[in-house]
Amino acid sequence: MHVWTFLSFIFFTVLVAIISWVKTHNHDVSTTTGYFLGGRSLSGVFIAGSLLLTNLSAEQLVGLNGNGFSDGLASMSWEITSGIPLVLMALVFLPLYLKGGFTTVPEFLEQRYDKATRNIVTALFLTSLTVVTLPTVLYAGGLAITSLFDLTSILHVSSLTALTIIIILIAAIGSLYAIIGGLKAVAVSDTLNGIGLLIGGLLIPILGFWKLSGGNILHGINTIIVQHPEKINAVSNTGATPFAAIFTGVILVNTFYWCTNQEIVQRAFAAKDLREGQKGVLYAGIIKIFVPLILVIPGIIAFHLYGAKITNQDYAYAYLVSHILPAPLLGLFGAVLFGAVLSAFNGALNAATTMFCVNIYKPIINPNVDDKKLVSIGRLFGVFLVILSIIIAPNIAKAPEGLYVFMKSVMGYFNIPTLVVVLMGFFTKKVPPIGAKLAIGFFLIAYTLYKFVLKIDLNYLYVYGILFLCCIGIMLITRVIAPRKEAYKLKDVKLVDLTPWHLARPVSSLLVTTIIYIYVVFSPLGIVYHAHYGTRLLVITAIYVIVSFISFMVINKFFNPDPPAKVAEAPATEEGGEL
């Protein structure tokens, strides 16, 4: 390894650690609110930064760029369409979460259904985080770092040994943030690493196009358009993420991820008020529009430059980065990548310890435990999870369709049933607890049959959509047969100010219409067929302005003007009450 690469890596990594310590060393983490929710003091900027860095992790950089290498822009649907669930989070879910003063999603499910439902969903969350998320983040991070710096050659060890060393290092450092510092330390380090990732991540496609064209970036972009039009077609129905799946599995998985996934929504729960929470969520949505520049485009560039030399799509990103960055910048980017891995790891770890303490240890094992003892228990549980993740991570086999598809297909066991019971909990009043349990049980059995027994030749994203509708049907049937005796009503605990952000709806409208615009641009109607694409873009942009205006009017129609009171009331459902 070049000495400047090593020094720049150490410099940025230590700088983030020092700033995080300075920002949080006086923060009280002896209480559950201080440790798990950062004292409910996070501003919109820190929420957005923490959301993005928890999301933009190694499995994203490695996996999605691998999909970009093989499938092109069709794989950007995971990123671009995230804006729609983030709008739902800002306008619908977050006001309700903050109104109820919840610390965890299962806490809401206990109030809406019963303790058994809370325990089942908590078990699903913890299993997904422990068995899938944490080990996969460690594995992907280890794979990226070892490939980027060629640690196998430097350390003179086998690839498995080098991978294991990096996995242990990531787990150890990530633990210091999440176990010792709590959520606020995680959020601050996330934001700092986020700045580095956005700058470094955007630098990769710029330098990639520069190298591709021999010094003319615009010419490099045009080369991809002309020579690989199939790679920039975002509406292709081939590959691992077909366009049609956006309206089934992709939108469902993204809605779970941004609206009901404890690892993510915990950042919004920590908002000082609704206004800052909505800012953070929508800021994240705006930045997500540009994320394919970091997570998909480099894979396409790698395909053009080194397609014949890259035998496994998951190595495409690290191979490109190591060949286009000079030594000092390679070290800085390695530090940023390392920080992204830490962010995803410590975010998942913090979410897991929060759910264990709040939803299992305190209500089931020791109801009389005080805050200080509960935080200590959370730290011990975090250490246990770290050790378990280190053991599992090196044994994750590379999936045939790539790391990212593997993770998304396995996570279906946990995210779709959780999304169903949360949605039905908010949008209905009389679905009974048995409905939630039957829906979860049905999904687990049916998805297992699809994945391991029946071997149906149907993309898993379409299966998600089918089973999602079946689960809703089951819950609605139980509502008819055995409804709750008393209609559920969400209580306002008046924990934070619920005055909404006055720009929430206009920004939401802009997000939705921009997503549509981008898909039209990267389609056969736009620049996929490169001839005269400048004229086409002019026409499409004019249409975009019109659609934006219509979208703004529609959102204002369905989301009524802000109430004058400090507490924002939730929108009404057809049942005539709260969601």
XYZ file of C-alpha atoms in Angstrom:
579
model
C 0.000 0.000 0.000
C 1.301 3.453 -0.897
C 2.312 5.475 2.192
C 0.028 8.386 1.213
C -2.883 5.997 0.835
C -2.308 4.704 4.361
C -1.814 8.164 5.909
C -4.887 9.686 4.278
C -6.987 6.697 5.368
C -5.858 7.057 8.990
C -6.263 10.853 8.933
C -9.920 10.889 7.859
C -10.921 7.940 10.070
C -9.373 9.531 13.181
C -10.787 12.976 12.294
C -14.357 11.619 12.255
C -13.804 9.860 15.582
C -12.435 13.021 17.240
C -15.223 15.289 15.975
C -17.868 12.740 17.034
C -16.355 12.608 20.514
C -16.196 16.406 20.839
C -19.832 16.729 19.725
C -21.192 14.023 22.048
C -18.900 13.482 25.052
C -21.081 15.695 27.275
C -24.285 14.051 26.046
C -26.138 12.049 28.706
C -26.392 8.381 27.660
C -27.371 7.070 31.081
C -31.099 7.230 30.255
C -32.993 5.232 27.652
C -34.120 8.387 25.839
C -30.584 9.760 25.771
C -28.975 6.489 24.718
C -31.540 5.119 22.260
C -33.049 8.342 20.861
C -30.287 10.926 21.264
C -32.419 12.766 23.837
C -35.018 13.489 21.119
C -32.800 16.381 20.079
C -31.807 15.697 16.463
C -32.254 18.434 13.867
C -33.281 17.902 10.257
C -29.713 18.001 8.924
C -28.474 15.322 11.328
C -31.537 13.161 10.701
C -30.996 13.355 6.933
C -27.294 12.604 7.294
C -27.921 9.664 9.574
C -30.674 8.278 7.350
C -28.503 8.441 4.254
C -25.357 6.993 5.803
C -27.249 4.147 7.407
C -28.684 3.460 3.960
C -25.601 4.191 1.817
C -23.451 1.368 3.074
C -21.026 -1.167 1.701
C -23.676 -3.560 0.480
C -25.154 -0.659 -1.479
C -21.852 0.418 -3.008
C -20.798 -3.139 -3.773
C -24.175 -4.683 -4.571
C -25.954 -1.962 -6.557
C -22.885 -1.100 -8.607
C -22.599 -4.820 -9.269
C -26.178 -4.755 -10.525
C -25.348 -1.649 -12.570
C -22.447 -3.591 -14.088
C -24.782 -6.427 -15.132
C -28.196 -4.754 -15.606
C -27.522 -1.041 -16.064
C -29.826 1.724 -14.787
C -32.738 -0.677 -14.273
C -31.288 -1.354 -10.812
C -31.583 2.331 -9.835
C -35.231 1.699 -8.935
C -34.169 0.781 -5.391
C -32.783 4.300 -4.945
C -34.939 6.589 -7.077
C -38.295 5.248 -5.871
C -37.243 5.684 -2.230
C -38.491 9.250 -2.569
C -42.126 8.084 -2.588
C -41.956 6.180 0.741
C -40.028 9.113 2.219
C -42.913 11.388 1.258
C -45.288 8.944 2.970
C -43.026 8.911 6.017
C -42.968 12.709 6.227
C -46.677 13.348 5.627
C -48.360 10.268 7.107
C -46.243 7.984 9.281
C -43.991 10.427 11.151
C -46.821 12.608 12.550
C -48.442 9.453 13.923
C -45.227 8.003 15.339
C -44.361 11.251 17.111
C -47.925 11.741 18.282
C -47.786 8.360 20.018
C -44.306 9.049 21.416
C -43.034 5.633 20.329
C -39.435 4.503 20.813
C -39.784 1.431 18.599
C -42.167 0.186 15.914
C -43.084 -2.946 17.954
C -44.109 -0.589 20.752
C -46.827 0.766 18.446
C -47.867 -2.782 17.497
C -48.360 -3.671 21.168
C -50.641 -0.674 21.590
C -52.517 -1.418 18.352
C -52.774 -5.222 18.643
C -51.333 -6.952 21.713
C -48.119 -8.003 23.423
C -47.880 -11.231 21.444
C -47.859 -9.331 18.135
C -45.211 -7.016 19.540
C -43.074 -9.999 20.523
C -43.480 -11.719 17.132
C -42.475 -8.612 15.158
C -39.627 -7.875 17.574
C -38.377 -11.417 17.002
C -38.593 -10.872 13.227
C -36.673 -7.611 13.500
C -33.961 -9.044 15.728
C -33.592 -12.140 13.572
C -33.266 -10.080 10.394
C -30.739 -7.727 11.971
C -28.697 -10.485 13.602
C -28.730 -13.159 10.917
C -28.908 -11.054 7.740
C -28.235 -7.319 8.107
C -25.270 -7.197 10.504
C -23.325 -10.127 8.977
C -24.049 -8.953 5.419
C -22.841 -5.428 6.176
C -19.658 -6.851 7.693
C -19.143 -9.219 4.773
C -19.768 -6.547 2.120
C -17.571 -4.055 3.940
C -14.795 -6.562 4.346
C -15.052 -7.539 0.678
C -14.898 -3.904 -0.462
C -11.962 -2.883 1.760
C -9.857 -5.971 1.058
C -10.456 -5.620 -2.695
C -9.811 -1.864 -2.721
C -6.442 -2.104 -0.976
C -5.477 -5.615 -2.123
C -4.915 -6.626 1.509
C -4.413 -10.257 0.569
C -1.112 -9.368 -1.101
C -0.095 -6.752 1.469
C -0.677 -8.997 4.496
C 0.495 -12.157 2.706
C -2.529 -14.094 3.900
C -5.407 -15.903 2.253
C -8.424 -13.945 1.028
C -10.566 -15.454 3.807
C -8.047 -14.429 6.496
C -7.801 -10.875 5.153
C -11.590 -10.679 4.998
C -11.916 -11.918 8.587
C -9.380 -9.367 9.867
C -11.284 -6.463 8.288
C -14.609 -7.822 9.539
C -13.293 -7.882 13.106
C -11.876 -4.361 12.724
C -15.178 -2.981 11.401
C -17.145 -4.676 14.166
C -14.803 -3.442 16.901
C -14.783 0.215 15.802
C -18.503 0.228 15.000
C -19.189 -1.084 18.479
C -17.437 1.894 20.047
C -19.899 4.279 18.406
C -23.109 2.288 18.889
C -22.507 0.538 22.231
C -20.691 3.302 24.096
C -21.978 6.500 22.486
C -25.585 5.612 21.700
C -27.697 7.043 18.876
C -26.371 10.597 18.991
C -22.761 9.465 18.456
C -24.009 7.295 15.601
C -25.902 10.224 14.051
C -22.958 12.646 14.254
C -20.455 10.172 12.806
C -22.995 9.251 10.117
C -23.313 12.881 9.025
C -19.557 13.448 8.880
C -19.008 10.261 6.915
C -21.968 11.223 4.740
C -20.247 14.397 3.597
C -17.160 12.409 2.680
C -19.160 9.704 0.927
C -21.129 12.175 -1.176
C -17.977 14.029 -2.234
C -15.896 10.906 -2.797
C -18.783 8.988 -4.325
C -19.493 11.722 -6.870
C -15.798 11.921 -7.712
C -15.766 8.294 -8.912
C -18.163 8.722 -11.896
C -16.517 12.046 -12.798
C -13.049 10.476 -12.945
C -14.544 7.381 -14.572
C -16.055 9.403 -17.437
C -12.803 11.383 -17.655
C -10.766 8.206 -18.122
C -13.366 6.662 -20.399
C -13.130 9.580 -22.854
C -9.480 10.499 -22.421
C -10.156 13.833 -20.718
C -13.606 14.986 -21.904
C -16.356 14.161 -19.388
C -19.269 15.074 -21.676
C -17.778 12.946 -24.423
C -17.492 10.096 -21.924
C -21.182 10.375 -21.065
C -22.064 10.417 -24.751
C -19.915 7.328 -25.317
C -22.010 5.348 -22.814
C -25.244 6.612 -24.415
C -24.110 5.692 -27.921
C -22.295 2.422 -27.253
C -24.401 0.990 -24.423
C -27.979 2.300 -24.769
C -29.285 -0.880 -23.105
C -27.339 0.056 -19.945
C -29.082 3.425 -19.532
C -32.605 2.100 -20.088
C -34.202 2.422 -16.642
C -37.516 0.897 -17.768
C -36.124 -2.443 -18.896
C -38.073 -5.510 -17.775
C -35.037 -7.788 -17.912
C -32.445 -8.453 -15.221
C -32.749 -8.848 -11.471
C -34.911 -5.725 -10.990
C -37.452 -5.406 -13.816
C -39.243 -2.084 -14.221
C -42.681 -3.628 -13.622
C -41.475 -4.805 -10.197
C -41.339 -1.168 -9.062
C -45.103 -1.324 -8.639
C -44.979 -4.544 -6.603
C -41.989 -5.689 -4.577
C -39.696 -2.674 -4.953
C -42.173 -0.111 -3.642
C -43.216 -2.476 -0.831
C -39.656 -3.152 0.293
C -38.816 0.550 0.138
C -41.954 1.470 2.103
C -41.001 -1.030 4.781
C -37.444 0.260 4.812
C -38.202 3.992 5.077
C -41.468 3.907 7.037
C -41.418 0.882 9.368
C -37.821 -0.376 9.642
C -36.611 0.316 13.183
C -33.034 0.823 12.014
C -34.190 3.755 9.862
C -37.238 5.273 11.556
C -35.415 5.443 14.890
C -33.528 8.432 13.467
C -36.814 10.234 12.803
C -38.170 9.215 16.232
C -35.240 11.163 17.684
C -36.357 14.439 16.067
C -36.753 17.406 18.395
C -40.153 18.099 16.786
C -42.255 17.170 13.745
C -40.929 20.104 11.735
C -37.304 18.947 12.042
C -38.303 15.336 11.465
C -40.077 16.185 8.203
C -37.127 18.298 7.098
C -34.701 15.451 7.700
C -36.834 12.853 5.926
C -37.481 15.038 2.872
C -33.873 16.263 2.686
C -32.920 12.594 2.491
C -35.474 12.088 -0.291
C -33.998 14.930 -2.339
C -30.469 13.553 -2.044
C -31.657 10.027 -2.914
C -32.526 11.307 -6.395
C -28.807 11.816 -7.062
C -27.617 8.637 -5.359
C -27.571 6.501 -8.572
C -24.611 8.637 -9.640
C -22.761 6.957 -6.782
C -24.427 3.554 -6.603
C -25.204 2.563 -10.205
C -23.325 4.709 -12.752
C -19.846 3.568 -11.615
C -20.878 -0.031 -12.297
C -21.817 0.910 -15.870
C -18.493 2.709 -16.314
C -16.662 -0.343 -14.972
C -18.508 -2.470 -17.523
C -17.258 -0.270 -20.380
C -13.674 0.040 -19.128
C -12.987 -3.363 -17.578
C -15.907 -5.604 -18.478
C -13.738 -8.474 -19.734
C -11.456 -8.375 -16.674
C -14.187 -8.468 -14.005
C -15.528 -11.993 -13.552
C -17.803 -11.264 -10.579
C -20.138 -8.261 -10.606
C -19.633 -7.599 -6.881
C -15.961 -6.751 -7.538
C -16.790 -4.130 -10.184
C -16.889 -1.076 -7.894
C -13.684 -1.756 -5.972
C -11.883 -2.606 -9.224
C -12.932 0.699 -10.810
C -12.028 2.789 -7.751
C -8.604 1.190 -7.338
C -7.754 1.890 -10.999
C -8.882 5.518 -11.328
C -7.990 7.163 -7.994
C -4.464 8.401 -7.188
C -2.892 7.062 -3.979
C -3.824 9.916 -1.546
C -7.417 10.038 -2.784
C -7.641 6.252 -2.665
C -6.826 6.385 1.038
C -9.422 9.101 1.688
C -12.062 7.209 -0.248
C -11.156 4.017 1.584
C -11.733 5.879 4.852
C -15.093 7.148 3.586
C -16.069 3.638 2.510
C -14.939 2.353 5.896
C -17.126 5.003 7.526
C -20.111 3.966 5.417
C -19.645 0.379 6.556
C -19.390 1.520 10.177
C -22.531 3.625 9.742
C -24.657 0.746 8.515
C -23.223 -1.589 11.132
C -23.588 0.651 14.162
C -27.019 1.819 12.993
C -28.300 -1.751 12.825
C -26.608 -2.551 16.125
C -28.209 0.419 17.877
C -31.636 -0.552 16.502
C -31.218 -4.161 17.669
C -30.186 -3.202 21.200
C -33.033 -0.693 21.415
C -35.653 -3.282 20.484
C -34.191 -5.922 22.789
C -34.208 -3.581 25.784
C -37.512 -1.787 25.165
C -39.569 -4.670 23.751
C -38.102 -7.786 25.379
C -35.944 -7.202 28.459
C -37.989 -4.541 30.234
C -41.555 -5.769 29.557
C -40.828 -9.514 29.775
C -37.682 -10.187 31.823
C -37.425 -7.320 34.334
C -40.277 -4.760 34.317
C -38.768 -2.896 37.304
C -35.347 -2.269 35.782
C -34.136 1.335 36.007
C -32.789 3.331 33.064
C -29.119 3.034 33.997
C -29.314 -0.741 34.344
C -31.286 -1.034 31.094
C -28.617 0.874 29.174
C -25.968 -1.466 30.614
C -28.026 -4.474 29.523
C -28.282 -2.942 26.040
C -24.519 -2.604 25.831
C -23.963 -6.222 26.893
C -26.508 -7.411 24.337
C -24.729 -5.296 21.724
C -21.434 -7.046 22.494
C -23.162 -10.416 22.090
C -24.550 -9.388 18.678
C -21.147 -8.165 17.541
C -19.503 -11.483 18.378
C -22.297 -13.437 16.693
C -22.103 -11.270 13.555
C -18.331 -11.752 13.325
C -18.833 -15.512 13.416
C -21.560 -15.501 10.734
C -20.162 -12.873 8.322
C -17.197 -14.735 6.760
C -19.449 -17.710 6.043
C -21.854 -15.783 3.807
C -21.583 -17.359 0.372
C -21.722 -15.156 -2.684
C -25.123 -15.404 -4.300
C -25.417 -16.141 -8.054
C -27.298 -12.882 -8.724
C -25.053 -10.759 -6.539
C -24.905 -9.709 -2.924
C -27.653 -7.049 -3.095
C -30.289 -9.308 -4.652
C -29.435 -12.033 -2.145
C -29.973 -9.664 0.774
C -33.253 -8.245 -0.566
C -34.710 -11.688 -1.326
C -33.884 -13.086 2.122
C -35.076 -9.948 3.930
C -38.543 -10.535 2.466
C -39.133 -12.972 5.316
C -39.090 -10.050 7.708
C -39.981 -6.844 5.891
C -43.204 -7.689 4.034
C -45.142 -9.185 7.002
C -43.964 -6.319 9.214
C -45.097 -3.748 6.659
C -48.511 -5.411 6.393
C -49.273 -5.344 10.126
C -48.012 -1.760 10.559
C -50.011 -0.454 7.578
C -53.183 -2.225 8.670
C -52.578 -1.027 12.204
C -52.559 2.592 11.079
C -55.214 2.417 8.357
C -57.848 0.319 10.117
C -59.441 0.494 13.536
C -60.977 -2.923 14.114
C -58.624 -5.552 12.651
C -58.033 -7.890 15.631
C -54.676 -9.205 16.916
C -55.390 -12.661 15.477
C -55.463 -11.074 12.003
C -51.888 -9.843 12.388
C -50.682 -13.236 13.607
C -52.416 -15.140 10.809
C -51.032 -12.779 8.162
C -47.466 -13.142 9.454
C -47.764 -16.926 9.685
C -49.248 -17.192 6.195
C -46.466 -15.117 4.640
C -43.659 -17.073 6.306
C -45.109 -20.396 5.154
C -46.024 -19.242 1.630
C -42.675 -17.551 0.970
C -40.801 -20.614 2.218
C -42.774 -22.790 -0.193
C -41.967 -20.400 -3.058
C -38.268 -20.157 -2.245
C -37.393 -23.738 -1.339
C -40.181 -26.155 -2.341
C -42.263 -25.135 -5.369
C -39.410 -23.549 -7.385
C -41.797 -21.261 -9.300
C -40.103 -19.332 -12.113
C -41.311 -15.915 -10.971
C -39.211 -12.979 -9.771
C -39.315 -12.711 -5.974
C -40.399 -9.054 -6.254
C -43.653 -10.102 -7.941
C -44.166 -12.755 -5.266
C -43.850 -10.044 -2.628
C -46.714 -8.127 -4.212
C -48.965 -11.197 -4.469
C -48.358 -12.304 -0.878
C -48.746 -8.737 0.378
C -52.271 -8.563 -1.054
C -53.077 -12.011 0.353
C -51.981 -10.898 3.829
C -54.156 -7.790 3.626
C -57.081 -9.988 2.560
C -56.545 -12.266 5.561
C -56.521 -9.328 7.976
C -59.657 -7.798 6.450
C -61.460 -11.158 6.680
C -60.630 -11.396 10.403
C -61.972 -7.863 10.788
C -65.322 -9.071 9.466
C -65.388 -12.367 11.389
C -63.953 -11.262 14.743
C -63.459 -7.473 14.901
C -61.976 -5.659 17.885
C -64.598 -4.808 20.457
C -63.337 -1.248 20.713
C -62.074 0.752 17.767
C -58.387 1.616 18.067
C -57.548 5.267 18.654
C -54.010 6.626 18.708
C -53.440 8.683 21.847
C -51.525 11.949 21.754
C -48.852 11.815 24.471
C -47.811 15.426 23.725
C -44.121 14.532 23.896
C -42.930 16.828 21.099
C -44.291 19.791 19.145
C -46.324 18.463 16.196
C -46.437 21.636 14.133
C -45.595 20.517 10.573
C -42.994 22.047 8.283
C -44.702 24.592 6.032
C -42.731 23.390 2.990
C -43.422 19.676 3.527
C -46.108 19.378 0.850
C -44.400 21.470 -1.871
C -41.152 19.543 -1.406
C -43.080 16.258 -1.454
C -44.716 17.249 -4.725
C -41.335 18.135 -6.226
C -39.925 14.761 -5.163
C -42.703 12.698 -6.720
C -42.700 14.527 -10.054
C -38.910 14.497 -10.298
C -38.907 10.712 -9.901
C -41.340 10.407 -12.819
C -39.257 12.849 -14.879
C -36.040 10.879 -14.354
C -37.663 7.640 -15.483
C -38.964 9.285 -18.646
C -35.528 10.767 -19.403
C -33.812 7.368 -19.041
C -36.284 5.521 -21.230
C -36.778 5.021 -24.976
C -38.766 8.280 -24.890
C -35.709 10.117 -23.602
C -32.027 9.495 -24.264
C -31.860 5.706 -24.550
C -31.900 6.225 -28.305
C -29.315 8.966 -28.383
C -30.275 10.738 -31.619
C -31.735 14.206 -30.980
C -31.993 13.587 -27.259
C -31.510 17.309 -26.600
C -34.861 18.100 -28.259
C -36.532 15.233 -26.462
C -35.260 16.465 -23.110
C -36.658 19.936 -23.813
C -40.130 18.501 -24.471
C -39.929 16.178 -21.466
C -38.879 19.067 -19.213
C -41.895 21.115 -20.327
C -44.167 18.187 -19.513
C -42.406 17.840 -16.150
C -43.288 21.413 -15.189
C -46.953 20.766 -15.960
C -47.004 17.458 -14.074
C -45.274 19.116 -11.086
C -48.060 21.678 -10.835
C -50.739 18.973 -11.026
C -48.917 16.882 -8.420
C -48.734 19.833 -6.039
C -52.477 20.401 -6.369
C -53.225 16.704 -5.754
C -51.031 16.520 -2.630
C -52.644 19.661 -1.245
C -56.039 18.102 -1.923
C -55.340 14.886 -0.031
C -53.265 16.451 2.749
C -55.344 19.262 4.162
C -53.836 22.627 5.145
C -51.966 22.714 8.449
C -54.256 22.986 11.485
C -53.785 26.119 13.579
C -53.177 24.078 16.727
C -49.709 22.968 17.774
C -50.659 19.323 17.494
C -51.015 18.098 13.903
C -54.010 15.852 13.507
C -53.609 12.725 11.404
C -55.482 12.381 8.113
C -58.793 10.580 8.206
C -59.592 7.202 6.719
C -62.795 5.920 5.213
C -63.712 4.642 8.666
C -64.044 8.256 9.716
C -61.197 8.572 12.187
C -57.482 8.372 12.572
C -55.368 6.189 10.369
